[in-house]
Coordinates of N, CA and C in Angstrom, one line a residue:
Chain A
G316 N -2.0 -10.2 21.1 CA -2.8 -8.9 21.1 C -3.1 -8.3 19.7
A317 N -3.9 -7.2 19.8 CA -4.6 -6.6 18.8 C -3.5 -6.1 17.5
G318 N -4.0 -6.3 16.4 CA -3.2 -6.1 15.3 C -3.5 -4.4 15.1
V319 N -3.2 -4.1 13.8 CA -3.6 -2.8 13.2 C -5.0 -2.8 12.6
S320 N -5.8 -2.2 13.2 CA -7.1 -2.0 12.5 C -7.6 -1.0 11.8
Q321 N -8.3 -1.1 10.7 CA -8.6 -0.4 9.6 C -10.1 -0.2 9.5
S322 N -10.7 1.3 9.1 CA -12.4 1.3 9.1 C -12.6 2.4 8.1
P323 N -13.5 2.5 7.4 CA -14.4 1.2 7.3 C -13.4 0.3 6.2
R324 N -13.9 -1.1 6.0 CA -13.0 -1.7 5.5 C -13.7 -1.7 3.8
Y325 N -14.7 -1.5 3.6 CA -15.2 -1.3 2.3 C -15.7 0.5 2.2
K326 N -15.5 1.2 1.1 CA -16.0 2.5 1.1 C -16.4 2.7 -0.3
V327 N -17.7 2.9 -0.7 CA -18.2 3.5 -2.1 C -18.3 4.8 -2.1
A328 N -17.9 5.9 -2.8 CA -18.3 7.0 -2.8 C -18.4 7.5 -4.2
K329 N -19.1 8.7 -4.5 CA -19.7 9.3 -5.7 C -18.2 10.0 -6.0
R330 N -18.0 10.4 -7.0 CA -16.5 11.2 -7.6 C -17.2 12.4 -7.1
G331 N -16.4 13.3 -6.5 CA -16.5 14.5 -6.0 C -16.6 14.9 -4.5
Q332 N -17.1 13.3 -3.7 CA -17.4 13.5 -2.4 C -16.0 13.4 -1.8
D333 N -16.0 13.7 -0.6 CA -14.6 13.7 0.4 C -15.0 12.4 1.4
V334 N -13.8 11.8 1.6 CA -13.8 10.5 2.3 C -12.8 10.4 3.3
A335 N -13.2 9.8 4.3 CA -12.1 9.9 5.5 C -11.9 8.2 6.0
L336 N -10.6 7.9 6.0 CA -10.3 6.5 6.2 C -9.7 6.3 7.4
R337 N -9.6 5.4 8.5 CA -8.8 5.6 9.9 C -8.2 4.3 10.0
C338 N -7.1 4.6 10.8 CA -6.4 3.5 11.2 C -6.0 3.5 12.7
D339 N -6.0 2.4 13.3 CA -5.7 2.4 14.8 C -4.5 1.3 14.7
P340 N -3.3 1.9 14.9 CA -2.1 1.2 15.0 C -2.1 0.4 16.2
I341 N -0.8 -0.7 16.2 CA -0.7 -1.5 17.5 C -0.3 -0.5 18.7
S342 N -0.8 -0.8 19.3 CA -0.5 0.1 21.0 C 1.1 0.1 21.1
G343 N 1.6 1.5 21.1 CA 2.9 1.8 21.7 C 3.8 1.7 20.4
H344 N 3.3 1.4 19.1 CA 4.0 1.8 17.7 C 4.1 3.2 17.7
V345 N 5.5 3.8 17.4 CA 5.6 5.2 17.0 C 5.4 5.2 15.6
S346 N 5.9 4.7 14.9 CA 5.9 4.7 13.3 C 4.4 4.3 13.0
L347 N 4.0 5.2 11.9 CA 2.6 4.5 11.2 C 3.1 5.2 9.5
F348 N 2.4 4.2 8.7 CA 2.4 4.4 7.4 C 1.3 4.3 6.6
W349 N 1.1 4.9 5.4 CA -0.1 4.7 4.6 C 0.6 4.2 3.3
Y350 N 0.0 3.2 2.7 CA 0.1 2.9 1.7 C -1.1 2.7 0.6
Q351 N -1.0 2.9 -0.9 CA -2.0 2.6 -1.7 C -1.7 1.6 -2.6
Q352 N -2.3 0.8 -2.6 CA -2.4 -0.5 -3.5 C -3.6 -0.5 -4.6
A353 N -3.1 -0.2 -5.7 CA -3.8 -0.6 -7.1 C -4.1 -1.8 -7.3
L354 N -5.3 -2.3 -7.9 CA -5.6 -3.6 -8.4 C -4.3 -4.2 -8.9
G355 N -3.9 -5.4 -8.8 CA -2.9 -6.2 -9.3 C -1.5 -5.7 -8.9
Q356 N -1.2 -4.6 -8.0 CA -0.1 -4.1 -7.9 C 0.3 -4.0 -6.6
G357 N 1.8 -3.8 -6.4 CA 2.1 -3.7 -4.8 C 2.0 -2.4 -4.2
P358 N 1.7 -2.3 -3.0 CA 1.5 -1.1 -2.3 C 2.6 -0.4 -2.8
E359 N 2.0 1.0 -3.0 CA 3.0 2.1 -2.9 C 2.9 3.2 -1.9
F360 N 3.9 3.8 -1.4 CA 3.8 4.6 -0.2 C 3.3 5.8 -0.4
L361 N 2.6 6.3 0.6 CA 2.4 7.8 0.5 C 2.7 8.4 1.5
T362 N 2.8 8.1 3.0 CA 3.1 9.0 3.9 C 3.4 8.3 5.3
Y363 N 4.2 8.9 6.2 CA 4.7 8.4 7.2 C 4.6 9.3 8.2
F364 N 4.3 8.7 9.6 CA 4.5 9.8 10.9 C 5.3 9.1 11.9
Q365 N 6.1 9.9 12.7 CA 6.8 9.2 13.8 C 6.0 9.9 15.0
N366 N 5.3 9.3 15.8 CA 4.3 10.0 16.7 C 3.6 10.7 15.8
E367 N 3.4 12.2 16.5 CA 2.5 13.0 15.9 C 3.3 13.7 14.5
A368 N 4.3 13.5 14.4 CA 4.9 14.4 13.5 C 5.0 13.3 12.0
Q369 N 4.4 14.3 11.0 CA 4.5 13.7 9.6 C 5.9 14.1 9.1
L370 N 6.6 13.1 8.9 CA 8.0 13.1 8.2 C 7.9 13.3 7.0
D371 N 7.1 12.5 6.6 CA 7.4 12.2 4.7 C 6.0 12.2 4.4
K372 N 5.6 13.0 3.0 CA 4.5 13.0 2.9 C 4.9 13.1 1.2
S373 N 5.9 12.6 0.7 CA 6.5 12.4 -0.7 C 5.4 11.9 -1.6
G374 N 4.8 10.5 -1.1 CA 4.0 9.7 -1.7 C 2.7 10.2 -2.1
L375 N 2.1 11.3 -1.3 CA 0.9 11.7 -1.6 C 0.7 12.3 -2.9
P376 N -0.2 12.0 -3.8 CA -0.4 12.0 -5.4 C -1.0 13.4 -5.5
S377 N -1.6 14.2 -4.4 CA -2.1 15.2 -5.0 C -2.5 15.9 -3.5
D378 N -2.6 17.3 -3.6 CA -3.1 18.0 -2.7 C -4.6 17.6 -2.1
R379 N -5.2 16.7 -3.0 CA -6.6 16.4 -2.4 C -6.5 15.6 -1.2
F380 N -5.1 14.9 -1.1 CA -4.9 13.8 -0.3 C -4.1 14.6 1.0
F381 N -4.9 14.4 2.5 CA -4.5 14.7 3.4 C -4.1 13.5 4.7
A382 N -3.3 13.8 5.5 CA -3.2 12.7 6.6 C -2.7 13.3 7.8
E383 N -3.5 13.0 8.8 CA -3.1 13.4 10.4 C -2.9 12.2 11.4
R384 N -2.3 12.5 12.4 CA -2.1 11.7 13.3 C -1.8 12.5 14.9
P385 N -3.0 13.3 15.0 CA -2.6 14.5 16.0 C -2.3 14.0 17.6
E386 N -2.8 13.0 18.1 CA -2.0 12.3 19.4 C -1.3 11.3 19.2
G387 N -0.4 11.1 18.1 CA 0.3 10.1 18.1 C 0.0 8.6 18.1
S388 N -1.5 8.4 17.8 CA -2.0 7.2 17.8 C -2.8 7.0 16.7
V389 N -4.2 7.3 16.7 CA -4.8 6.8 15.5 C -4.7 8.1 14.6
S390 N -4.8 7.6 13.5 CA -4.4 8.4 12.0 C -5.4 8.4 11.3
T391 N -5.6 9.3 10.6 CA -6.8 9.3 9.3 C -6.1 10.1 8.0
L392 N -6.5 9.2 7.0 CA -6.2 9.6 5.8 C -7.5 10.0 5.0
K393 N -7.3 11.7 4.7 CA -8.5 12.2 3.9 C -8.2 12.3 2.9
I394 N -9.4 12.1 1.7 CA -9.1 12.5 0.4 C -10.4 13.2 0.0
Q395 N -10.1 14.4 -0.5 CA -11.1 15.6 -1.0 C -11.6 15.3 -2.4
R396 N -12.6 15.7 -2.7 CA -12.9 15.6 -4.2 C -12.7 14.3 -4.8
T397 N -13.1 13.2 -4.2 CA -12.2 12.0 -5.0 C -12.9 11.8 -6.4
Q398 N -12.0 11.3 -7.0 CA -11.8 10.8 -8.5 C -11.7 9.4 -8.8
Q399 N -12.1 8.9 -9.6 CA -11.9 7.5 -10.2 C -10.5 6.9 -9.9
E400 N -9.6 7.9 -10.3 CA -8.3 7.1 -10.2 C -8.0 6.8 -8.7
D401 N -8.4 7.4 -7.7 CA -8.2 7.1 -6.5 C -9.0 5.8 -5.9
S402 N -9.7 5.1 -7.0 CA -10.1 3.7 -6.4 C -8.9 2.8 -6.1
A403 N -8.9 2.1 -5.0 CA -7.4 1.2 -4.7 C -8.0 1.1 -3.1
V404 N -7.1 0.0 -2.7 CA -7.1 -0.2 -1.5 C -6.0 0.4 -0.8
Y405 N -6.2 1.0 0.5 CA -5.6 1.9 1.3 C -5.0 1.1 2.3
L406 N -3.7 1.0 2.5 CA -3.3 0.3 3.6 C -2.5 1.0 4.7
C407 N -2.7 0.5 5.9 CA -2.2 1.1 7.0 C -1.1 0.2 7.6
A408 N -0.1 0.6 8.0 CA 1.2 -0.3 8.6 C 1.6 0.5 9.9
S409 N 2.0 -0.1 11.1 CA 3.0 0.7 12.2 C 3.8 -0.5 12.7
S410 N 5.0 0.4 13.3 CA 6.2 -0.4 13.5 C 6.4 0.3 14.9
S411 N 7.5 -0.7 15.4 CA 8.1 0.0 16.9 C 9.1 0.4 16.9
Q412 N 9.6 1.3 17.8 CA 11.2 2.0 17.9 C 12.1 1.2 17.7
D413 N 12.2 -0.1 18.4 CA 13.3 -0.7 18.2 C 13.4 -2.0 17.1
R414 N 12.4 -2.3 16.6 CA 12.4 -3.0 15.1 C 11.4 -2.2 14.1
A415 N 12.1 -0.9 13.9 CA 11.3 -0.1 12.5 C 11.3 -0.6 11.3
Y416 N 11.9 -1.7 11.3 CA 12.0 -2.4 9.8 C 11.0 -3.3 9.6
E417 N 10.4 -3.6 10.5 CA 9.0 -4.8 10.7 C 7.9 -3.8 10.9
Q418 N 7.3 -3.7 9.5 CA 5.7 -3.4 9.6 C 4.8 -4.2 9.6
F419 N 3.7 -3.8 10.5 CA 2.9 -4.6 10.7 C 1.5 -3.9 9.5
F420 N 0.8 -4.8 8.9 CA -0.1 -4.2 8.1 C -1.5 -4.3 8.7
G421 N -2.5 -3.6 8.4 CA -3.8 -3.9 8.7 C -4.5 -4.2 7.3
P422 N -5.9 -4.8 7.7 CA -6.5 -5.1 6.5 C -6.7 -4.6 5.1
G423 N -6.5 -3.2 5.3 CA -7.1 -2.4 4.1 C -8.6 -1.6 4.2
T424 N -8.5 -0.6 3.7 CA -10.0 -0.2 3.4 C -10.1 -0.1 1.5
R425 N -10.9 -0.5 1.4 CA -11.1 -0.7 -0.2 C -11.9 0.4 -0.6
L426 N -11.5 1.4 -1.5 CA -12.1 2.5 -1.5 C -12.8 2.3 -3.1
T427 N -13.7 2.4 -3.6 CA -14.4 2.5 -5.1 C -14.8 3.8 -5.2
V428 N -14.6 4.5 -6.2 CA -15.3 5.8 -6.5 C -16.1 5.6 -7.9
L429 N -17.4 5.9 -7.5 CA -18.2 5.7 -9.1 C -18.2 7.0 -9.9
Chain B
G335 N 15.5 6.1 -9.1 CA 15.1 5.3 -7.7 C 15.1 4.2 -7.4
D336 N 14.6 3.8 -6.2 CA 14.6 2.4 -6.1 C 13.3 1.7 -6.4
S337 N 13.9 0.4 -6.8 CA 12.5 -0.5 -7.7 C 12.8 -1.6 -7.2
V338 N 11.6 -2.6 -7.3 CA 11.9 -4.1 -7.0 C 10.9 -4.6 -8.3
T339 N 11.6 -5.6 -8.9 CA 11.2 -6.4 -10.0 C 10.9 -7.8 -9.8
Q340 N 9.6 -8.3 -9.7 CA 9.4 -9.8 -9.6 C 9.0 -10.5 -10.6
M341 N 9.3 -11.7 -10.9 CA 8.6 -12.5 -12.0 C 7.2 -12.4 -12.0
E342 N 6.3 -12.4 -13.0 CA 5.0 -12.2 -13.2 C 4.3 -13.4 -13.1
G343 N 3.3 -13.4 -12.4 CA 2.5 -14.6 -12.0 C 1.4 -14.8 -13.2
P344 N 0.4 -15.8 -12.9 CA 0.4 -16.4 -11.8 C 1.0 -17.5 -11.9
V345 N 1.7 -18.2 -10.5 CA 2.4 -19.4 -10.5 C 1.2 -20.4 -10.0
T346 N 1.1 -21.5 -10.7 CA 0.3 -22.9 -10.2 C 1.0 -23.8 -10.0
L347 N 1.3 -24.6 -8.8 CA 2.1 -25.6 -8.7 C 1.1 -27.2 -7.9
S348 N 2.1 -28.1 -8.1 CA 1.3 -29.1 -7.6 C 1.8 -29.2 -6.0
E349 N 1.3 -29.6 -5.1 CA 1.3 -29.8 -3.9 C 2.6 -30.6 -3.7
E350 N 3.7 -30.3 -2.8 CA 5.2 -30.9 -2.6 C 6.0 -30.7 -3.8
A351 N 5.7 -29.5 -4.8 CA 6.3 -29.2 -5.7 C 7.6 -28.2 -5.0
F352 N 8.6 -27.9 -5.7 CA 9.5 -26.8 -5.8 C 9.1 -25.4 -6.1
L353 N 9.3 -24.6 -5.2 CA 9.0 -23.0 -5.5 C 10.3 -22.2 -5.8
T354 N 10.0 -21.3 -6.7 CA 11.0 -19.9 -6.9 C 10.2 -19.3 -7.4
I355 N 10.3 -18.2 -6.4 CA 9.7 -16.8 -7.4 C 11.1 -15.7 -7.3
N356 N 11.4 -15.1 -8.4 CA 12.6 -14.4 -8.6 C 12.4 -12.9 -8.4
C357 N 13.1 -12.4 -7.6 CA 13.2 -11.1 -7.4 C 14.5 -10.0 -7.4
T358 N 14.5 -9.0 -8.1 CA 15.6 -8.5 -8.4 C 15.3 -6.7 -8.0
Y359 N 16.2 -6.1 -7.6 CA 16.1 -4.8 -7.1 C 17.2 -3.6 -7.8
T360 N 16.7 -2.7 -7.6 CA 17.7 -1.3 -8.5 C 17.6 -0.4 -6.6
A361 N 18.5 0.1 -6.0 CA 18.9 0.9 -5.0 C 19.7 1.8 -5.1
T362 N 19.6 2.8 -4.5 CA 20.4 3.8 -4.7 C 21.6 4.0 -3.5
G363 N 21.0 3.2 -2.6 CA 21.9 3.0 -1.5 C 22.1 1.4 -1.1
Y364 N 22.2 1.1 0.1 CA 22.3 -0.5 0.6 C 21.1 -0.6 1.2
P365 N 20.5 -1.7 0.5 CA 19.0 -2.1 1.0 C 18.9 -2.9 2.0
S366 N 17.9 -3.2 2.6 CA 17.4 -4.2 3.3 C 16.3 -4.8 2.8
L367 N 16.1 -6.2 2.7 CA 15.6 -6.9 1.7 C 14.4 -7.8 2.2
F368 N 13.2 -7.8 1.8 CA 11.8 -8.4 2.5 C 10.8 -9.1 1.4
W369 N 10.6 -10.2 2.1 CA 9.3 -10.9 1.5 C 8.3 -10.8 2.2
Y370 N 7.2 -10.2 1.8 CA 5.8 -10.1 2.4 C 4.8 -11.3 2.0
V371 N 3.9 -11.6 2.6 CA 3.0 -12.4 1.9 C 1.5 -12.1 2.5
Q372 N 0.6 -12.3 1.7 CA -0.7 -11.7 1.7 C -1.8 -13.0 1.5
Y373 N -2.2 -13.7 2.3 CA -3.2 -14.8 2.2 C -4.6 -13.9 2.2
P374 N -5.4 -14.9 1.3 CA -6.7 -14.4 0.9 C -7.7 -13.6 2.3
G375 N -7.8 -12.8 2.0 CA -8.6 -11.9 2.8 C -8.1 -11.3 4.3
E376 N -6.7 -11.2 4.1 CA -5.8 -11.1 5.4 C -4.9 -9.9 5.0
G377 N -4.3 -9.2 5.9 CA -3.4 -8.2 5.6 C -2.1 -8.5 5.4
L378 N -1.1 -7.9 5.0 CA 0.4 -8.4 4.3 C 0.9 -8.6 5.7
Q379 N 1.6 -9.7 5.8 CA 3.0 -10.1 6.8 C 4.0 -10.5 6.3
L380 N 4.7 -9.9 7.0 CA 6.3 -10.2 7.1 C 6.6 -11.6 7.0
L381 N 7.1 -12.2 5.9 CA 7.5 -13.7 5.9 C 9.0 -13.9 6.3
L382 N 9.8 -13.1 5.5 CA 11.3 -13.2 5.9 C 12.1 -12.0 5.4
K383 N 13.2 -11.7 6.3 CA 14.1 -10.7 6.1 C 15.6 -10.9 5.9
A384 N 16.3 -10.1 5.1 CA 17.7 -10.0 5.1 C 18.7 -8.8 5.2
T385 N 19.4 -8.3 6.1 CA 19.8 -6.9 6.1 C 21.1 -6.9 5.6
K386 N 21.8 -7.7 5.2 CA 23.1 -7.6 4.5 C 23.6 -8.4 3.7
A387 N 24.4 -8.5 3.0 CA 24.8 -9.3 1.7 C 25.3 -10.8 2.4
D388 N 24.9 -11.5 1.4 CA 25.0 -13.1 1.7 C 24.0 -13.7 3.1
D389 N 23.3 -12.6 3.7 CA 22.4 -13.2 4.8 C 21.3 -14.0 4.1
K390 N 20.9 -15.3 5.0 CA 19.7 -15.8 4.3 C 18.5 -15.6 5.5
G391 N 17.5 -15.1 4.7 CA 16.3 -15.2 5.8 C 15.5 -16.2 5.7
S392 N 15.1 -16.8 6.6 CA 14.0 -18.1 6.4 C 13.1 -18.1 7.5
N393 N 11.7 -18.7 7.2 CA 10.6 -19.0 7.9 C 9.8 -19.8 7.0
K394 N 8.9 -20.4 8.2 CA 7.8 -21.2 7.5 C 8.2 -22.3 6.4
G395 N 9.4 -22.8 6.3 CA 10.1 -23.6 5.3 C 10.5 -22.8 4.0
F396 N 10.2 -21.5 4.0 CA 10.7 -20.3 2.8 C 11.8 -20.0 3.2
E397 N 12.9 -19.8 1.9 CA 14.1 -19.3 2.2 C 14.6 -18.1 1.2
A398 N 15.3 -17.2 1.4 CA 15.7 -16.1 0.3 C 17.1 -15.7 0.8
T399 N 18.1 -15.4 -0.1 CA 19.4 -15.3 0.2 C 20.0 -13.7 -0.6
Y400 N 20.3 -13.0 0.3 CA 20.6 -11.5 -0.3 C 21.8 -11.8 -1.3
R401 N 21.8 -11.6 -2.7 CA 22.8 -11.7 -3.4 C 22.9 -10.2 -3.9
K402 N 24.4 -9.5 -3.3 CA 24.3 -8.3 -3.8 C 25.2 -8.4 -5.4
E403 N 25.9 -9.3 -5.9 CA 26.4 -9.1 -6.9 C 25.3 -9.4 -8.0
T404 N 24.3 -10.0 -7.5 CA 23.4 -10.3 -9.2 C 22.0 -9.4 -8.5
T405 N 22.2 -8.5 -7.5 CA 21.2 -7.6 -6.8 C 19.6 -8.5 -6.8
S406 N 19.6 -9.8 -6.2 CA 18.7 -10.6 -6.1 C 18.3 -11.0 -4.8
F407 N 17.2 -11.5 -4.5 CA 16.5 -11.8 -3.5 C 15.5 -12.9 -3.6
H408 N 15.9 -14.0 -4.2 CA 14.9 -15.0 -4.5 C 14.0 -16.0 -3.6
L409 N 12.9 -16.1 -3.7 CA 12.4 -16.9 -2.6 C 12.3 -18.4 -3.1
E410 N 12.5 -19.1 -2.1 CA 12.4 -20.5 -2.4 C 11.7 -21.6 -1.3
K411 N 11.0 -22.6 -1.9 CA 10.5 -23.5 -0.9 C 10.7 -24.9 -1.3
G412 N 11.1 -25.8 -0.7 CA 11.6 -26.8 -1.3 C 10.4 -28.1 -1.7
S413 N 9.1 -27.7 -0.9 CA 7.8 -28.7 -0.8 C 6.7 -27.6 -0.2
V414 N 5.9 -27.6 -1.6 CA 4.9 -26.0 -1.1 C 3.4 -27.3 -0.9
Q415 N 2.8 -26.3 0.0 CA 1.5 -26.8 0.3 C 0.3 -26.0 0.0
V416 N -1.0 -26.7 -0.1 CA -2.1 -25.7 -0.4 C -2.2 -24.6 0.5
S417 N -1.7 -24.7 1.5 CA -1.9 -23.4 2.4 C -0.8 -22.3 2.1
D418 N -0.1 -22.7 1.3 CA 1.0 -21.6 0.8 C 0.2 -20.5 -0.1
S419 N -0.9 -21.0 -1.0 CA -1.6 -20.3 -1.7 C -1.7 -18.8 -1.2
A420 N -1.1 -18.0 -1.7 CA -1.4 -16.3 -1.5 C -0.6 -15.6 -2.4
V421 N -0.5 -14.5 -2.2 CA 0.2 -13.3 -2.8 C 1.7 -12.8 -2.1
Y422 N 2.8 -12.9 -3.2 CA 3.9 -12.9 -2.4 C 4.5 -11.5 -2.9
F423 N 4.7 -10.7 -2.1 CA 5.6 -9.1 -2.6 C 7.0 -9.2 -1.9
C424 N 7.9 -9.0 -2.8 CA 9.5 -9.0 -2.6 C 9.3 -7.2 -2.5
A425 N 10.4 -7.0 -1.2 CA 10.4 -5.6 -0.8 C 11.5 -4.9 -0.5
L426 N 12.1 -3.7 -0.6 CA 13.3 -3.1 0.4 C 13.1 -1.8 1.0
I427 N 14.3 -1.7 1.7 CA 14.1 -0.3 2.6 C 15.8 0.2 2.3
V428 N 16.1 1.4 2.0 CA 17.1 1.7 1.6 C 17.4 2.7 2.6
G429 N 18.4 2.6 3.3 CA 19.4 3.3 4.4 C 18.4 3.9 5.3
S430 N 18.2 5.4 5.5 CA 17.4 5.6 6.4 C 16.1 5.7 6.4
A431 N 15.9 5.7 4.9 CA 14.2 5.8 4.7 C 13.8 4.6 5.6
R432 N 12.3 4.8 5.7 CA 11.4 4.2 6.7 C 10.5 3.2 5.8
Q433 N 9.8 3.8 4.6 CA 9.1 3.1 3.6 C 9.7 2.3 3.1
L434 N 8.7 1.1 2.5 CA 8.8 0.0 1.9 C 8.4 0.4 0.5
T435 N 9.6 -0.3 -0.2 CA 9.4 -0.1 -1.9 C 9.0 -1.8 -2.1
F436 N 7.8 -1.7 -2.9 CA 7.3 -3.2 -3.0 C 7.4 -3.6 -4.4
G437 N 7.6 -4.7 -4.9 CA 7.3 -5.4 -6.2 C 5.8 -5.4 -6.5
S438 N 5.5 -5.8 -7.9 CA 4.1 -6.1 -8.0 C 3.3 -7.1 -7.5
G439 N 4.1 -8.2 -7.2 CA 3.3 -9.5 -6.3 C 3.4 -10.7 -7.4
T440 N 3.6 -11.7 -6.8 CA 3.2 -12.8 -7.5 C 2.1 -13.8 -6.9
Q441 N 1.1 -14.1 -7.5 CA -0.1 -15.3 -7.2 C 0.7 -16.2 -7.2
L442 N 0.4 -17.4 -6.1 CA 1.0 -18.8 -5.8 C -0.4 -19.3 -5.6
T443 N -0.6 -20.5 -6.5 CA -1.8 -21.3 -6.2 C -1.2 -22.6 -6.2
V444 N -1.4 -23.4 -4.8 CA -0.9 -24.8 -5.3 C -2.0 -25.6 -5.2
L445 N -2.1 -26.5 -6.1 CA -3.2 -27.5 -6.3 C -3.1 -28.8 -5.3
P446 N -4.1 -29.3 -4.8 CA -4.0 -30.8 -3.8 C -3.2 -31.9 -4.7

């Protein structure tokens, strides 16, 4: 079956622009996660949804970062007024209700802010 | 806070060599432990897991044992193949938290 998909795969933005990154989780997965992966580092948690509810956003680095999942399926991570330090790969993952520990990751969106 | 420390890479081995990638952790509670693998051009994939002390996770010839006394979860494989070339991440989840805490990753290159 289809895995987690993310779009776009690559995004180049000028400093100060707003960007929107999309995640399509595996169908039926109730949990959805966003992670940020800097070059040469492990992923770092940003935020977590269960269905449409955002239960944890403690990892969002600033109020320029905003995530939503209005219908409990597709999610969008929005970054306003992008800065160079926002350059990273943004990973989305989803998991099912009964195997919550097993997260399935998408290929990521590589964001470069010039 | 919770954290994971992995041996620094990159690691380069010849085919059929023995592999060990060290991983130690610090956790505020009782963690579940994971190894994820990222092949070139692909997303992260769960390789193996262990949820309690002395459990051994295994998959594709890889093994790791949850050692509570040494807070470690070292990844081993007896005979690596070229196709094992990838980045390996050790990770944990603590208690009711849902998010993974990752180490910094170890790049493995296996030469024919």
